[in-house]
mmCIF file of C-alpha atoms in Angstrom:
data_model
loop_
_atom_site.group_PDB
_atom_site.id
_atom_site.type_symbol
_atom_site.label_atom_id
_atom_site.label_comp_id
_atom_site.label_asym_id
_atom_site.label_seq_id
_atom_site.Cartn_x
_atom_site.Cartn_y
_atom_site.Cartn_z
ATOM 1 C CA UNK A 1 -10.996 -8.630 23.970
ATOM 2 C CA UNK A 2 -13.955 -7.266 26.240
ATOM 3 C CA UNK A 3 -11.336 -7.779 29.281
ATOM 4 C CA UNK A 4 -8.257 -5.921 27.043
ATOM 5 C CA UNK A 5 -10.606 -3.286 26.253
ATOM 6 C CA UNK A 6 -12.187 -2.591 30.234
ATOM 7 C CA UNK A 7 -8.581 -2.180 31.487
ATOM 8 C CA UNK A 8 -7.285 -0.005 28.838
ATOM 9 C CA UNK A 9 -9.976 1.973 29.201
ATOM 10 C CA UNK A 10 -9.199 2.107 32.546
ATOM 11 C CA UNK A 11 -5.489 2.893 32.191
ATOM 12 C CA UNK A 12 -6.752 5.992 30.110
ATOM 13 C CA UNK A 13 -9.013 7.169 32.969
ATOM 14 C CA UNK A 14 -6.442 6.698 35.190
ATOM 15 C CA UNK A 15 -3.537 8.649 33.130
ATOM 16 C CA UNK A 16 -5.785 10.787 30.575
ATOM 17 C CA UNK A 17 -2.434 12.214 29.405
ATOM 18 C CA UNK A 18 -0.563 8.705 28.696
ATOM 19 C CA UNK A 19 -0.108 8.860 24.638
ATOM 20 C CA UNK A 20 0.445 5.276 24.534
ATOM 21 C CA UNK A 21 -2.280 3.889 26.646
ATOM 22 C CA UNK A 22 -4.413 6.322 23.680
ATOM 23 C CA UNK A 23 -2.876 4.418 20.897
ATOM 24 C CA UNK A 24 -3.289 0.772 22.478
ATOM 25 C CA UNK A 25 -6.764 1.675 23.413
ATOM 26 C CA UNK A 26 -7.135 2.430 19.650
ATOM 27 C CA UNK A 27 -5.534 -0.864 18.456
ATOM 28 C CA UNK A 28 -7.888 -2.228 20.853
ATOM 29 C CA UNK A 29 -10.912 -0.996 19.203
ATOM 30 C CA UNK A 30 -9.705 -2.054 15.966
ATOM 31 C CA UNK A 31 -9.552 -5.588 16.293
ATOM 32 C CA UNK A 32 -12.660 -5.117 18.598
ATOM 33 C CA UNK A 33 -14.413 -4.162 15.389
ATOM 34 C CA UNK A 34 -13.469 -6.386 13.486
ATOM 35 C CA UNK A 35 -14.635 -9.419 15.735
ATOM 36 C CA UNK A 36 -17.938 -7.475 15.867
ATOM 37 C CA UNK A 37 -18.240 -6.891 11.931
ATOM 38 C CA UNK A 38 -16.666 -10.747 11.391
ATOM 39 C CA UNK A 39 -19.737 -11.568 13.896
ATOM 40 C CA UNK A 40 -22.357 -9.932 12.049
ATOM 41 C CA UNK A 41 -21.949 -11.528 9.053
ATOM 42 C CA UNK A 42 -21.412 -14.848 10.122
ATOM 43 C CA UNK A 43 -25.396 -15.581 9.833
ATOM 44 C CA UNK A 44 -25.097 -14.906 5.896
ATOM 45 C CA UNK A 45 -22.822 -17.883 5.496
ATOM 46 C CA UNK A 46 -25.762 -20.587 7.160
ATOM 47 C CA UNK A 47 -27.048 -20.713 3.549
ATOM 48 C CA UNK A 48 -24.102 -20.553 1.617
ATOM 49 C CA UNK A 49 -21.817 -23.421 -0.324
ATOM 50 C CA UNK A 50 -19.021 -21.836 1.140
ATOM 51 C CA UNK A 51 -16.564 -21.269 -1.959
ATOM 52 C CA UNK A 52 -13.808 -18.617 -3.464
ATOM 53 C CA UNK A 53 -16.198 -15.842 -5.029
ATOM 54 C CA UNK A 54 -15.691 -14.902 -8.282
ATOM 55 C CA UNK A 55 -13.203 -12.163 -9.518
ATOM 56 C CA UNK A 56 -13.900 -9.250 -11.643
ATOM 57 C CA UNK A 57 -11.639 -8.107 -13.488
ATOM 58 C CA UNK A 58 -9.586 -4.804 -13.324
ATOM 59 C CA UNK A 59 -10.270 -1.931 -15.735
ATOM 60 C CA UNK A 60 -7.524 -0.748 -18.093
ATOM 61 C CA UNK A 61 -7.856 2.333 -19.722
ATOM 62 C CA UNK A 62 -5.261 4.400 -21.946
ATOM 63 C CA UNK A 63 -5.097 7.794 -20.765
ATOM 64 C CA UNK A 64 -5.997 9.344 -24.438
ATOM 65 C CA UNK A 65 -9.177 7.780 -23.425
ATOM 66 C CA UNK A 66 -9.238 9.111 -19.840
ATOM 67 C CA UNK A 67 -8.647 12.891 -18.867
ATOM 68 C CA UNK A 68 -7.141 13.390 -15.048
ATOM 69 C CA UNK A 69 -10.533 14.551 -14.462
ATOM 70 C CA UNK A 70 -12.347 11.384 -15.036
ATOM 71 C CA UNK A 71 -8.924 9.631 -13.942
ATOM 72 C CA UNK A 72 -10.713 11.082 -10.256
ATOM 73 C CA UNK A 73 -14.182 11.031 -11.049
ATOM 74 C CA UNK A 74 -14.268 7.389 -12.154
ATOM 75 C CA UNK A 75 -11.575 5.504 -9.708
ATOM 76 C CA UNK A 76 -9.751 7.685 -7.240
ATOM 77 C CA UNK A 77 -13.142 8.829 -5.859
ATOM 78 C CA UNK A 78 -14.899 5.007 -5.923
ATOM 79 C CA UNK A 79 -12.091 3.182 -4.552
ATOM 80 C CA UNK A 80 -11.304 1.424 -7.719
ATOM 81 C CA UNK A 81 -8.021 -0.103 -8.943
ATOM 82 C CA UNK A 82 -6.986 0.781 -12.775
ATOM 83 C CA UNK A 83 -4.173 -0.057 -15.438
ATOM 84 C CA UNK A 84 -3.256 3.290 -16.922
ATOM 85 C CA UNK A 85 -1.940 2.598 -20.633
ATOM 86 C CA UNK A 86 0.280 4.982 -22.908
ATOM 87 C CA UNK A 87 1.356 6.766 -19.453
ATOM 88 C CA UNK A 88 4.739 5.271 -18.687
ATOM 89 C CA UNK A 89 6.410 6.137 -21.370
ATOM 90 C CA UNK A 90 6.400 9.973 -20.032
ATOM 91 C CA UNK A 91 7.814 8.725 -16.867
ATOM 92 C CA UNK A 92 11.638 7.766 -16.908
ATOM 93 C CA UNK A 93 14.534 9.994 -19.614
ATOM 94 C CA UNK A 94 16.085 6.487 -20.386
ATOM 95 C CA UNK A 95 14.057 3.456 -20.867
ATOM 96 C CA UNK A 96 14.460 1.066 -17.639
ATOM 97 C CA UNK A 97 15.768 -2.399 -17.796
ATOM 98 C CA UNK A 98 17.766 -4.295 -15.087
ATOM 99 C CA UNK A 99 21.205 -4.264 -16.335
ATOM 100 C CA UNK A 100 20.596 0.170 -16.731
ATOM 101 C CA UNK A 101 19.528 -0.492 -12.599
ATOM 102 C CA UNK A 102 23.030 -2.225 -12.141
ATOM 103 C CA UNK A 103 24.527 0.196 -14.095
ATOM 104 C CA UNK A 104 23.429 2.970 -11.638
ATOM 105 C CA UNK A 105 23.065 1.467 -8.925
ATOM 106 C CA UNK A 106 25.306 -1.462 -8.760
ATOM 107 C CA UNK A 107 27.556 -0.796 -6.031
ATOM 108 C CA UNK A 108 24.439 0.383 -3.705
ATOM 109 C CA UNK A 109 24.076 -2.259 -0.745
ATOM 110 C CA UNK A 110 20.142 -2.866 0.119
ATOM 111 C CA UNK A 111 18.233 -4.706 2.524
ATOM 112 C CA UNK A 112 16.771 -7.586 0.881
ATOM 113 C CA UNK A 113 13.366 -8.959 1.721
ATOM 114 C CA UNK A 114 12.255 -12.560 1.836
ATOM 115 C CA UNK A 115 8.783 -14.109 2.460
ATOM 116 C CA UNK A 116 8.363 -15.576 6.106
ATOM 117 C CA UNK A 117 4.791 -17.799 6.823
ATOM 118 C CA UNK A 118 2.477 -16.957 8.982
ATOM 119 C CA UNK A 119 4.851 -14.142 10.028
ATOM 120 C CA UNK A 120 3.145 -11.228 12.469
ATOM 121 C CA UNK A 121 5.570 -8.388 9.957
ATOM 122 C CA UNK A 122 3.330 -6.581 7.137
ATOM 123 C CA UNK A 123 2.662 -8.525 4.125
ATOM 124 C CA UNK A 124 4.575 -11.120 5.790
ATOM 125 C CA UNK A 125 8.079 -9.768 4.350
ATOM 126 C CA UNK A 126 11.153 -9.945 7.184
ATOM 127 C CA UNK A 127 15.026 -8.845 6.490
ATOM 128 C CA UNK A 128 16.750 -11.262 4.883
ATOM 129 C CA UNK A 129 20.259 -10.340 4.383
ATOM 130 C CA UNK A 130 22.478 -7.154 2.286
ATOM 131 C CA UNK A 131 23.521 -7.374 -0.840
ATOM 132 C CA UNK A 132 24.782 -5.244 -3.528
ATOM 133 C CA UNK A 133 22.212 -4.487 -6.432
ATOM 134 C CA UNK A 134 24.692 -5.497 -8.840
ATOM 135 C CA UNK A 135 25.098 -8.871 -6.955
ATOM 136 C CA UNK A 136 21.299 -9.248 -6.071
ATOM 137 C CA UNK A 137 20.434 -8.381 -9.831
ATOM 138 C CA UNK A 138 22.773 -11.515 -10.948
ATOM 139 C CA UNK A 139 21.046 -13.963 -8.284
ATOM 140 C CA UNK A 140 17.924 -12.808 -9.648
ATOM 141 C CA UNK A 141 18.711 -13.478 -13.349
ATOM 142 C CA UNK A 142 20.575 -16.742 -12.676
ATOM 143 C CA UNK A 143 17.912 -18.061 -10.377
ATOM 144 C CA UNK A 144 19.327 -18.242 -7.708
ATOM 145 C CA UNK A 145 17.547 -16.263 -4.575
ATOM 146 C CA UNK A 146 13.981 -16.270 -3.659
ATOM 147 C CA UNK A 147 14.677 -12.659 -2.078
ATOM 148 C CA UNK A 148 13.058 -9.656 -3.284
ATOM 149 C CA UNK A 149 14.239 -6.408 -2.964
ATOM 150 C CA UNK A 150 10.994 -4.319 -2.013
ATOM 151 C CA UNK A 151 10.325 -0.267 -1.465
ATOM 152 C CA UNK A 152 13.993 0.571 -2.314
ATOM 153 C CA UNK A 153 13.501 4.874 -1.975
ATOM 154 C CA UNK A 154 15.559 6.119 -4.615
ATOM 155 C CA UNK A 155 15.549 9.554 -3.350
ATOM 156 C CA UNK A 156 17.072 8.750 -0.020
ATOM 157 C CA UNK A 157 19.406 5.582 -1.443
ATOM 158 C CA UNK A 158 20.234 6.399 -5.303
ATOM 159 C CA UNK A 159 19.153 9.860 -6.019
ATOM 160 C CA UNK A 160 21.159 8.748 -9.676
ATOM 161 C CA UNK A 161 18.558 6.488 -10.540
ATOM 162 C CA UNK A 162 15.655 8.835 -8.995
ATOM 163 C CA UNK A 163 16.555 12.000 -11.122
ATOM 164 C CA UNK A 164 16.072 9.975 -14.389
ATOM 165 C CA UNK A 165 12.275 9.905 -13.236
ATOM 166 C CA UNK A 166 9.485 12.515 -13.882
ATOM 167 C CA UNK A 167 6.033 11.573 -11.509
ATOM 168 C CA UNK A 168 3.088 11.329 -14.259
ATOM 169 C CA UNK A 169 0.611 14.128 -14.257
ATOM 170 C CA UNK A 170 -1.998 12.214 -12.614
ATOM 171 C CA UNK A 171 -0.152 11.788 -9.574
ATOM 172 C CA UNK A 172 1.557 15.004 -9.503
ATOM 173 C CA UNK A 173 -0.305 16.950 -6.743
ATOM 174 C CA UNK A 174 1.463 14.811 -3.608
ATOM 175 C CA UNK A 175 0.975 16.879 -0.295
ATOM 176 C CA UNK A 176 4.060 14.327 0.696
ATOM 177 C CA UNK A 177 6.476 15.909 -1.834
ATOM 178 C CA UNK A 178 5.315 19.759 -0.578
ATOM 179 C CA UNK A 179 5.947 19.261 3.103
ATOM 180 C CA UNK A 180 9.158 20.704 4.638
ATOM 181 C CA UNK A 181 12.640 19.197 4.312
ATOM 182 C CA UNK A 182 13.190 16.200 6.379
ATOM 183 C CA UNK A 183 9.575 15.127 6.715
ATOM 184 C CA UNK A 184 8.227 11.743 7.386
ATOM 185 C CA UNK A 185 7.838 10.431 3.596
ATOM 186 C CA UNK A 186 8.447 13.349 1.716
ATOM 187 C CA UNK A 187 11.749 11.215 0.380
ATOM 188 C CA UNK A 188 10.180 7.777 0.710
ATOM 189 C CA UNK A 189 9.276 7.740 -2.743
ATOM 190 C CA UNK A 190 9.278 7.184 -5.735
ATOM 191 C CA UNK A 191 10.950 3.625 -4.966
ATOM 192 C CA UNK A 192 12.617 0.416 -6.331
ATOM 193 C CA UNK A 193 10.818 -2.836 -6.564
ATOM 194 C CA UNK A 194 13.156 -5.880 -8.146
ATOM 195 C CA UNK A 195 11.680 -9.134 -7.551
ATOM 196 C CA UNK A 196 12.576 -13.145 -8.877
ATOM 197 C CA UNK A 197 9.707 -15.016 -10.639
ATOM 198 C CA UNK A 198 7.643 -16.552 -8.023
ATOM 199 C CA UNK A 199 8.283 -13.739 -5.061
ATOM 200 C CA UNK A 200 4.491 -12.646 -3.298
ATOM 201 C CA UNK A 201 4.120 -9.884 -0.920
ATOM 202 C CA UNK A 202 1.096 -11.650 0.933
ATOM 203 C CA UNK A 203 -2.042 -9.571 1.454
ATOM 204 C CA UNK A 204 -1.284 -6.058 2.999
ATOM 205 C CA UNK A 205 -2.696 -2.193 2.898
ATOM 206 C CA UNK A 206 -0.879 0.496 2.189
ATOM 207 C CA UNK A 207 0.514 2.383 5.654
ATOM 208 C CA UNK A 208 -1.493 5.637 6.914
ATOM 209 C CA UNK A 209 -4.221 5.647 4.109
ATOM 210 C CA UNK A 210 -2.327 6.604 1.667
ATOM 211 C CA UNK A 211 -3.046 5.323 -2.107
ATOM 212 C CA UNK A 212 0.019 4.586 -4.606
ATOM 213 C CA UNK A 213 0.838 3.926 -8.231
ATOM 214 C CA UNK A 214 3.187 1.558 -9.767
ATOM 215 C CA UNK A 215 4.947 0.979 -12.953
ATOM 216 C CA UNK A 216 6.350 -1.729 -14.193
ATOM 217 C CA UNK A 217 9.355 -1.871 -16.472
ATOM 218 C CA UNK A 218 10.161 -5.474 -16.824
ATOM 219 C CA UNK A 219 8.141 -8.937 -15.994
ATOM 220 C CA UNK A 220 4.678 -9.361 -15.127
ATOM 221 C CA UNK A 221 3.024 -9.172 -11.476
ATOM 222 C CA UNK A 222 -0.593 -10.570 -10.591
ATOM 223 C CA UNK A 223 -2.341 -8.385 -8.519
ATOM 224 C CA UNK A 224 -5.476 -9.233 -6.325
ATOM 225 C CA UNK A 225 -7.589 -6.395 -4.513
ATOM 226 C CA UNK A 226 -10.324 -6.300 -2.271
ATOM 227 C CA UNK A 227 -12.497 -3.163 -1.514
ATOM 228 C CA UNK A 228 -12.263 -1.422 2.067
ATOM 229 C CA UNK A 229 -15.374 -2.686 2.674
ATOM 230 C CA UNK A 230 -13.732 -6.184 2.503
ATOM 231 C CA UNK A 231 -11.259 -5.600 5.371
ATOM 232 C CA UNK A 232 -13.334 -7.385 8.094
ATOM 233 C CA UNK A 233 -13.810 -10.252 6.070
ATOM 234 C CA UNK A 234 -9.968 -11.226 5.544
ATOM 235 C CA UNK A 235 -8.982 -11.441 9.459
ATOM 236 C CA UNK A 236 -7.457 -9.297 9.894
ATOM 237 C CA UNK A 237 -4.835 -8.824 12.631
ATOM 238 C CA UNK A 238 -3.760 -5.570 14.847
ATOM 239 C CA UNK A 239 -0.427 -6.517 16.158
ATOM 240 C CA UNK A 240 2.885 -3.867 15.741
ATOM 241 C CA UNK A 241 0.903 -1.156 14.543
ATOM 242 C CA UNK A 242 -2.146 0.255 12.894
ATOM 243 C CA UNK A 243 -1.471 -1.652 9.739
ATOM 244 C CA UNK A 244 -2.963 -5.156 9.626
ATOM 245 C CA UNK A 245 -1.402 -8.533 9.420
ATOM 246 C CA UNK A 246 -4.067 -10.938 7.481
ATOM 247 C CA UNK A 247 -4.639 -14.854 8.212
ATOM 248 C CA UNK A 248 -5.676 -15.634 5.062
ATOM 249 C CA UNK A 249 -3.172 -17.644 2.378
ATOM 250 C CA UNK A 250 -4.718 -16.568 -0.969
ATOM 251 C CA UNK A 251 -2.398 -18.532 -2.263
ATOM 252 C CA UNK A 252 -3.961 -21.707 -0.766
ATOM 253 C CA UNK A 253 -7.137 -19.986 0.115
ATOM 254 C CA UNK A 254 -8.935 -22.263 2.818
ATOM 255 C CA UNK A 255 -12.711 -21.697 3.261
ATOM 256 C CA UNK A 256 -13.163 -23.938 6.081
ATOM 257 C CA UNK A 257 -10.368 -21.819 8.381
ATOM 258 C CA UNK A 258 -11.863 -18.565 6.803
ATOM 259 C CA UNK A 259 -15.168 -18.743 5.648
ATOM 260 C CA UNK A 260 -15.901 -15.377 5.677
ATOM 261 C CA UNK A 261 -13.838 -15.129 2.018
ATOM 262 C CA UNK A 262 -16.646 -16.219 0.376
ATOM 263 C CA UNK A 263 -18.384 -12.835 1.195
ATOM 264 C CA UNK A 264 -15.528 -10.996 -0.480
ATOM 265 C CA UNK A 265 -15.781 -9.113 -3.621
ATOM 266 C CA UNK A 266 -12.177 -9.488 -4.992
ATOM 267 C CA UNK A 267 -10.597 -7.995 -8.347
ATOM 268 C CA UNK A 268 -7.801 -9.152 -10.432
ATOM 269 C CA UNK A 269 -5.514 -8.441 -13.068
ATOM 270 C CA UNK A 270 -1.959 -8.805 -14.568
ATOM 271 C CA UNK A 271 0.555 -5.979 -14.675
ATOM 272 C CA UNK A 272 2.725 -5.929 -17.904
ATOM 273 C CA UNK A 273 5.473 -3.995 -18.908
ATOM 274 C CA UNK A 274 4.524 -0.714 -19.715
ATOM 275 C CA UNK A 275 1.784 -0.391 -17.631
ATOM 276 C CA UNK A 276 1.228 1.908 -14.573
ATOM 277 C CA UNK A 277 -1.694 0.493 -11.648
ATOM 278 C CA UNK A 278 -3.613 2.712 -9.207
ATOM 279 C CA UNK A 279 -4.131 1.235 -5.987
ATOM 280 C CA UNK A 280 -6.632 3.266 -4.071
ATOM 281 C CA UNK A 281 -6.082 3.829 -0.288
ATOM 282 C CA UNK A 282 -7.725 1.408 1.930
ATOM 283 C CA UNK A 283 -7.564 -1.121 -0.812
ATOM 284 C CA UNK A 284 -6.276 -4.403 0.688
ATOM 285 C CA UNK A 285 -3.557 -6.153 -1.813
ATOM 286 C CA UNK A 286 -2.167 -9.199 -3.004
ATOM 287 C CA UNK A 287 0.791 -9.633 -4.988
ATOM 288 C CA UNK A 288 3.034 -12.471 -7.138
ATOM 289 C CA UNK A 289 5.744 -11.695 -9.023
ATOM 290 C CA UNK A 290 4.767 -14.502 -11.954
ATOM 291 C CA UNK A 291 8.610 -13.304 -13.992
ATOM 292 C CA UNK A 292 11.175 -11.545 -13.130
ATOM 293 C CA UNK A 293 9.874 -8.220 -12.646
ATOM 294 C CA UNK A 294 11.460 -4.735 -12.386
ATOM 295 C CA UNK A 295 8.871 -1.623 -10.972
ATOM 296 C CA UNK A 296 8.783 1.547 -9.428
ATOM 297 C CA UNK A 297 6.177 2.854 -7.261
ATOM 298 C CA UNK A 298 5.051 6.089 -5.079
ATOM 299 C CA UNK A 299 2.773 6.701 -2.322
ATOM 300 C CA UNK A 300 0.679 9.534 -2.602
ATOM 301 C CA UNK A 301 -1.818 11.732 -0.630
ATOM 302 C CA UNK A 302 -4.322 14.667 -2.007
ATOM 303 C CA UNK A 303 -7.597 15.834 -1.546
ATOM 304 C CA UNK A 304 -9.308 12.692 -2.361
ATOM 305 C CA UNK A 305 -7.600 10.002 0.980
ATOM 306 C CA UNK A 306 -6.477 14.126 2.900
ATOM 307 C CA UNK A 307 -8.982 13.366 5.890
ATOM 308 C CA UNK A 308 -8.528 9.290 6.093
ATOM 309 C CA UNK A 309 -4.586 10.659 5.885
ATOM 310 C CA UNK A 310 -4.805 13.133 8.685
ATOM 311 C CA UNK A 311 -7.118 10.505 10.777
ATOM 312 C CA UNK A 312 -4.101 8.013 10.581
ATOM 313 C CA UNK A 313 -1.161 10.087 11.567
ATOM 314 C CA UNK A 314 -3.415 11.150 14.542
ATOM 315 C CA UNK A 315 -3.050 7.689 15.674
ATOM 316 C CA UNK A 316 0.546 6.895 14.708
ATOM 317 C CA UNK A 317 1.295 10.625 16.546
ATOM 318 C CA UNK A 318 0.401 9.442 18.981
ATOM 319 C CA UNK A 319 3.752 7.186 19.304
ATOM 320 C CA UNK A 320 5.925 8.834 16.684
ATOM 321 C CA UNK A 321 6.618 12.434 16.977
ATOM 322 C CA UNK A 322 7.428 12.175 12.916
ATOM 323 C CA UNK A 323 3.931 11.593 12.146
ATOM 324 C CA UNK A 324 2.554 13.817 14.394
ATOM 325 C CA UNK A 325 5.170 16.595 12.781
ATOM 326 C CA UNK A 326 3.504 16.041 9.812
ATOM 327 C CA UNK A 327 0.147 15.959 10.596
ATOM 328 C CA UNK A 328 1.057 19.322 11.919
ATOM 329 C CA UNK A 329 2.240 20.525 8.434
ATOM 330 C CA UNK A 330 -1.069 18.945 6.645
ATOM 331 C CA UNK A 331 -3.221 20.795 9.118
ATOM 332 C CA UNK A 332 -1.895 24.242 8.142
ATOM 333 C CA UNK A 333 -3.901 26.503 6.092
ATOM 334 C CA UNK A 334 -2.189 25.803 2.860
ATOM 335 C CA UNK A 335 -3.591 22.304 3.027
ATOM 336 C CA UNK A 336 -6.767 22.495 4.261
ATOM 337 C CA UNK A 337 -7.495 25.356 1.679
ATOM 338 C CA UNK A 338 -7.074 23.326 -0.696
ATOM 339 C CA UNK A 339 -9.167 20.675 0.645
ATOM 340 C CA UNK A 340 -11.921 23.340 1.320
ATOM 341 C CA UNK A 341 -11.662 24.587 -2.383
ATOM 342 C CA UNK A 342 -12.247 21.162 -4.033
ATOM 343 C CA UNK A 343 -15.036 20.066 -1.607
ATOM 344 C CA UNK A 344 -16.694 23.208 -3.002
ATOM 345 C CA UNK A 345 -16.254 22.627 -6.643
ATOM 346 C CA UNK A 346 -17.930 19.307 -6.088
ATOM 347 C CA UNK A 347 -21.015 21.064 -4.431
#
């Protein structure tokens, strides 16, 4: 890494104007970090039994116990995962099921996902092969694939299905949804999520610090979260991109490989139907489908992740004149007013 480092630091010195030797010597750092952090703490674990820590549990809160103010004050603002009760109800005009999907969507051909080992692709999901909904939706039921169809946009792929959906109050203000036509993300979301009992997206974070919210119609999912200040401590892995491939199987989790887990300070909870999870940005993630399960979600950006947001696309800018586009468009006034304003009310 020292090596990697010297010479890409030397490439940049060379060519100061070379936008990809600036993002590789940014990768670089990254994992550089990481080894350094991961080095740190290695002297806490000479006294340790080195063991899974314990998990808290996640809060859930109904939102006639919870204003949007304290929604912010109490979990947006500390990082925290919460269930949201009584909130998805005001969400979709017709109650959600998977034969209403099929209805709607049946004859829409998707890109299916399925879970590869060890693979270097973000939470370990690779293309697995088209389908229809309607015939993917059948599989499912019948048990018969172990595919999952994952971050579906409706806007972009079955606008039908997305105008029966209102975003919930809390998650309303979305600088992606205000940014011009065309932009990077502002039609990524709200999306599908349609997964077989059994399915995991292995442990990932969210792209460009961005938080999300998901709710979940049918099935339960069991969700397992680790603070930023965690990220270190899971191994992670800078390979494609800015967004971190981890080592660690909590599925078999294997203290002897990884021992830093045992300095981790993970959270847990089940998702049920009718329920609608934060995740804040930064948060790392780990998910199993344990039915059937039917969900929509949305990535989102305000005030609260705005500057961890803007630091991000700086980097992926650097190699994708999308995200630097719309870094452009969340630097202009009308944004950064607005981040102004509320750093104000706080003081």
């Amino acid at each position: 890494m020292d090596s990697a480092l010297t010479n890409i630091n030397k490439a940049v010195a060379l060519d100061p104007n070379n936008s990809e030797y600036q993002w590789l010597r940014e990768k670089l750092s990254r994992q550089s970090r990481v080894i350094e952090i991961q080095s740190d703490k290695q002297n806490a674990l000479e006294t340790m039994d080195l063991k899974f820590p314990p998990v808290s549990k996640v809060d859930r809160v109904s939102i006639k116990d919870l204003s949007e103010k304290d929604f912010h004050e109490r979990y947006v603002k500390t990082h925290r995962p919460v269930i949201l009760l009584d909130l998805v109800q005001t969400i979709t005009s017709t109650p959600w099921n998977l034969d209403f999907v099929k209805k709607i969507a049946g004859s829409k051909r998707v890109m299916l996902k399925k879970q590869v080992p060890l693979s270097a692709e973000w939470a370990c999901l690779e293309d697995s092969r088209t389908s229809t909904v309607e015939e993917f939706i059948d599989s499912v039921t019948e048990g018969e694939t172990d595919d999952y169809l994952f971050d579906w946009s409706l806007p972009l792929h079955c606008p039908e299905l997305s105008s029966t959906l209102t975003v919930p109050s809390y998650f309303a203000d979305n600088y992606l949804c205000q940014t011009s036509q065309g932009s990077l993300y502002r039609d990524s979301w709200p999306s599908l999520f349609v997964a077989p009992a059994g399915a995991v997206s292995q442990l990932h974070i969210d792209a460009f610090a961005s938080s999300f919210w998901m709710a979940l119609m049918e099935g339960e999912k069991r969700w397992t979260f680790f603070p930023p200040s965690d990220t270190a401590l899971l191994y992670p892995r800078y390979i494609h991109s800015m967004d971190p491939v981890f080592s660690v199987n909590l599925q078999e989790p294997d203290l002897q490989s990884h021992p830093l887990l045992a300095l981790t300070h993970p959270s847990q909870c089940v998702l049920k139907p009718g329920e609608l999870l934060y995740v804040p940005n930064g948060s790392a993630h780990f998910v199993e489908n344990l039915t059937t399960s039917l969900a929509i979600s949305s990535n989102h950006v305000d005030e609260a992740n705005y500057t961890q947001v803007c630091e991000e696309l700086h980097i992926n800018g650097l190699v994708d004149p999308r995200a630097a586009e719309l870094l452009q468009q969340l630097h202009s006034p009308k944004f950064r007013r607005r981040k102004t304003d509320s750093e104000s009310l706080k003081s």
